[in-house]
Amino acid sequence: MVLDTPTLSPGEAMVLAGLPMTEAGDAARDSLKASGLPNRRVEAFKWTDLRAALSEPVADPDGSAGLIPACLQEALVLDFAPDGFGLEGDKDEGLIIETEHSLPMDGAGPVAVLAAGRAPRAVVLRVTSPQTRPIVLRRHPGAPMRLRIELADKAELTLIDMGLAAAGLATGLIEADVGAGARLIRYSVQRGGAQAIDLTHTSVEVANGGSYAAVSLMFGAKLARAETTVCLAGSTARCDLSGAYLLAGQSHADMTIRVVHRAPGSETREVFKGAVQDRARGVFQGKILVERAAQQTDARQNHHALMLSEGAEIDVKPELEIYADDVQCAHGNTIGALDDQALFYMRQRGIDAVTARALLVEAFVTEVFDAMTDPGLRDWFVGLARDWLAEVRA
Amino acid sequence: MLKIHNLHVDVGGTPIIKGLTLEVPAGEVHAIMGPNGAGKSTLSYALTGRDGYEVTQGTATLNGEDLVSLAPEERAAKGLFLSFQYPLEIPGVPTLTFLRTALNAQRKARGEGEVSVPDFMKLSRDVAKKLGVTQDMLKRPLNVGFSGGEKKRMEIYQMALLDPRFMILDETDSGLDIDALKVVSEGVNALRGPDKAMLVITHYQRLLDHIKPDRVHVLAGGRIVDSGGPDLALALEKGGYDRYKDAA
Amino acid sequence: MPAVKETIETVESIAEYEHGFVTEIEMDMAPKGLNTDIVRFISAKKEEPQWMLDWRLRAFERWQTMQEPSWAMVRYPAIDFQDAYYYAAPKAKVELNSLDELDPEILATYQKLGIPLREQEVLAGVRGAPRIAVDAVFDSVSVATTFREELAKSGVIFCSMSEAVREHPELVQAYLGSVVPLSDNFYATLNSAVFSDGTFVYIPPGVRCPMELSTYFRINAAETGQFERTLIIADKGSYVSYLEGCTAPKRDENQLHAAVVELVALEDAEIKYSTVQNWYPGDKNGLGGIYNFVTKRADCRGARSKVSWTQVETGSAVTWKYPSCILRGEESQGEFYSIAITNGHQQADTGTKMIHLGANTRSRIVSKGISAGRSNNTYRGQVSAHAKAKGARNFTQCDSLLIGDQCGAHTIPYVEAKTPYATFEHEATTTRLSEDQLFYCRQRGLPTEDAVALLVNGFVREVLQELPMEFAVEAQKLVAISLEGSVG
Ligand SMILES: Nc1ncnc2c1ncn2[C@@H]1O[C@H](COP(=O)(O)OP(=O)(O)OP(=O)(O)O)[C@@H](O)[C@H]1O
Ligand SMILES: [Mg+2]
């Protein structure tokens, strides 16, 4: 097969020009020059065409990183801005923060390569004991972020990553090693404007008895894609992923998830919900891969979405790839409109249609936040969802 | 008929049956009672050869033939039948198909000829009538969507149809309503005979009112800790298992 | 019920592919390779009109610019398309006037396969036995089509594709390529250029086809590709049930089968299309076997039309096949029922597409995959509802069963919703046979092999029920045979 070198679009050329002179920058440059950004003919980008989104130069970064909620006032804040990285707040024992200029990459795929390439250096968190103080990753518009997390055996850490760009290309690469019996918890909120492009790749490897739990809330952007790869490399490891996407206007959000079971006796639970209206587009791709050695795997994935108006689109590809026989794997997917009967029931009791809809959508979507143990954070997520509903019905 | 001597059974590496000795002669019905978790179901699985129920010591024979070394289906062909405490649902397999296949497999193993389709249909209808099993239940896939009581009734139906020699009934009474208990008990009693025997596991006297046992045993802590006549069951009903705490 | 017993007996008695024999017969072959001359040769052999040749040449031109698809989860060595014969036909003794003139070797072949070609044989059977009209395709050509006169009485056209091109050009020209366009995909385009024969069916308005129609495909010649083309048109308010069966001799080299099937259902028409695919799967070590790259598509063109695909896929070394429905007419319905079994080194990537274009269209997908040995079995399906498909509904159930720890089972559904007034439900599970159920069966006296056969038949029953009776029994046997030796 002959691979033509593509002519880069003005947007791609601009991304290329902005790459720093680092090893990772070189790798990203080579990949861009060789094949450009992935377009819809690339299977994994079938419904999220990066090349099309970046055909024109991206608007200059604009907006803020968003307000840190009251429940996180005590948190340690890592600030990622286009021009550098800063730190705010107290650091506890058992946490070491360093930066590195060159690191081998764990993540894979064009988004990971691009995110690694754009970050002039990587921030490395070494966690040697359980941390009670959460860490906030405050991502400013247009910022490149690269974060490496190493959780020693039995260590624990809670991460909150948030961004609220009106415009600009923001990229993130998070690579985490979760040691034996260690726990990494992550909450993320993504919200971008019509001129913003948010690309984040997360790659987590979990050792024996360790766990990774993540809850994400996406409101989309011109194009937002959150890729997550979790490799349960040790036995009896756990992965709990849940999330919601709420999309209106022209926004586009893509959750692409891949969980790999590599050793026996691990468990995965995924629950995702979406609500999409106007001309927005939600994409959910979730793959569970069970390797031959991963007997006694128990993996379940659920995705349920609501289409709230004409013109919206939801594309889903749940996927099971199974090579071990003593397993229990399942996925379920539903897409449809709100339940007419429930709507009628509420209206019969005197609630107006608009309110009834909002209540039903809220109940439907926020169910995925039940998994959050911290009531402050859960209220924050529910509040964000509620605000969105109030905004879009106005 | 059934002879169990110093039987030890491990489940998942944990010893559950710890030196159980029991004899049920032909023509008799013995009841086993005992607290939850005593090992009653474990005994029935070990006797029928379920995977994971490992006999580590002792013997179990049926009419002098060793059971422990046989595959479950070989034991079934020798006439050993277990009415499960929790009967399985098998989607897609019609009840009658299942039973005809089982019956003929057992007959084949015993060197007997197959039962023809018309004979089988007649047999299945006759038995169904006696046990109050509806044709609709027979048409459905095995036990799928059946109520708890219907499943138990179906177990006894299968038992009547396969005509085994040694029957183990593991809590067949649980889930049955009063009328069903009568029907099922009558069905069970009809299967008694001089060359047959039964082991009835139950928690309640009310079953034993219908199926009169010759002997009653108390299983606690993996052993038979007491044996007696039918009166023992009445005494247990009143006094509970407290007095066996130390014995176990 | 008897079928289960039979299944078990068959498992005991047959351990190998039973249709693996070769028929020795004089063949008329085109030279190896593929070029415009070969395309012209095929067209000339079939005495085709100019428009048909032009169509083939356009397809060939297009094909040369296309690349073999690589997205399926199947791996096989590159196919040398120049190293195969594209035309093989039994040497005909001029025009056949009756079956008696058919080469006795061929008649014997079909007899051995249990396919009735002599109408009197069918008629001589037990009264009330089902009557099936058969089109027998032997390598590149249709050798016999039965019950034609009786069908003609009700206006049903049932003949070979070559004959249809000559005798019913208006129908062929109007519909050929209207469902699977000439440029659709690599294999379909190849087929369009070199298709040799196949079956043509037309059911006139309001006619319920008086008997099951069937085509029986047999690849016999070595190093020969088979490229048949089937076109079924169900005119307004008509109904037809069509069966397709396939076998091939055992050969060490891989043989290519790239068929195209087009179904058109007009207003209120219904087509039921059943396949039992039992091409030679290759030997224990994965040597030989058919590459089955097939494009099957139905166009539910008219309002309230309905197409139901049922397939039992047990054969072939590699299967690449997605019988699909374009639900264009309002309230039209599509169904896909599938059993795909892979064993040994077989690879199957199969599923369906349900494209909802019209309002209130409905589709239902039930897929049961069973992987054993060292095989890989993939369900790949697409369901989409376009903006105008208000009230569309899909329900999909995909279950996979793994037998042994050296195989793979994969599920890849694509769902695209472009209207809020559509409802999609998809459920998928992957497990192995339940140990508890196995024990329960064995407690009742069933040996392990029988218990497995019984449970597997239970697992696929929902799909078997969709097959016409006499096919269901056949399929049930096949299920057991295909899994032979897979339980250790
Ligand atoms: N896989 C296992 N590993 C370890 N212990 C087990 C396992 N399965 C069962 N057991 C234990 O074995 C004991 C005996 O269980 P069994 O089912 O035989 O009790 P039972 O006498 O039938 O009780 P019940 O009256 O409630 O039916 C219980 O304590 C149970 O928890
Ligand atoms: Mg019990």
Coordinates of C-alpha atoms and ligand atoms in Angstrom, one line a residue, chain B residues 11-12 14 16 34-42 53 85 171 203, ligand 1:
Chain B
V11 CA -15.5 -27.5 49.2
G12 CA -13.0 -25.0 47.9
T14 CA -12.6 -26.1 53.3
I16 CA -17.5 -29.3 55.2
G34 CA -30.0 -29.8 60.6
P35 CA -29.1 -26.1 60.9
N36 CA -28.4 -23.9 57.9
G37 CA -24.9 -24.4 56.6
A38 CA -24.6 -27.8 58.3
G39 CA -23.6 -29.5 55.1
K40 CA -26.8 -31.1 54.0
S41 CA -26.7 -29.9 50.4
T42 CA -22.9 -30.5 50.4
Y53 CA -17.1 -31.3 46.0
Q85 CA -32.6 -27.4 46.5
E171 CA -35.6 -29.2 50.7
H203 CA -36.3 -28.2 57.9
Ligands
LIG1 N1 -17.3 -22.9 47.6 C1 -17.3 -22.9 49.0 N2 -16.3 -22.6 49.7 C2 -16.3 -22.7 51.0 N3 -17.4 -23.0 51.7 C3 -18.5 -23.3 51.1 C4 -18.6 -23.3 49.7 N4 -19.8 -23.7 49.3 C5 -20.5 -23.9 50.4 N5 -19.7 -23.6 51.5 C6 -20.1 -23.7 52.9 O1 -20.4 -25.0 53.3 C7 -21.3 -25.1 54.3 C8 -22.4 -26.1 54.0 O2 -23.3 -25.6 53.0 P1 -24.6 -26.5 52.6 O3 -25.1 -25.8 51.4 O4 -24.2 -27.9 52.4 O5 -25.5 -26.3 53.8 P2 -27.0 -26.8 54.1 O6 -26.9 -27.7 55.3 O7 -27.5 -27.4 52.9 O8 -27.7 -25.5 54.5 P3 -29.3 -25.0 54.2 O9 -30.1 -25.6 55.2 O10 -29.2 -23.5 54.4 O11 -29.6 -25.4 52.8 C9 -21.9 -23.7 54.5 O12 -21.2 -23.1 55.6 C10 -21.4 -23.0 53.2 O13 -21.2 -21.6 53.4

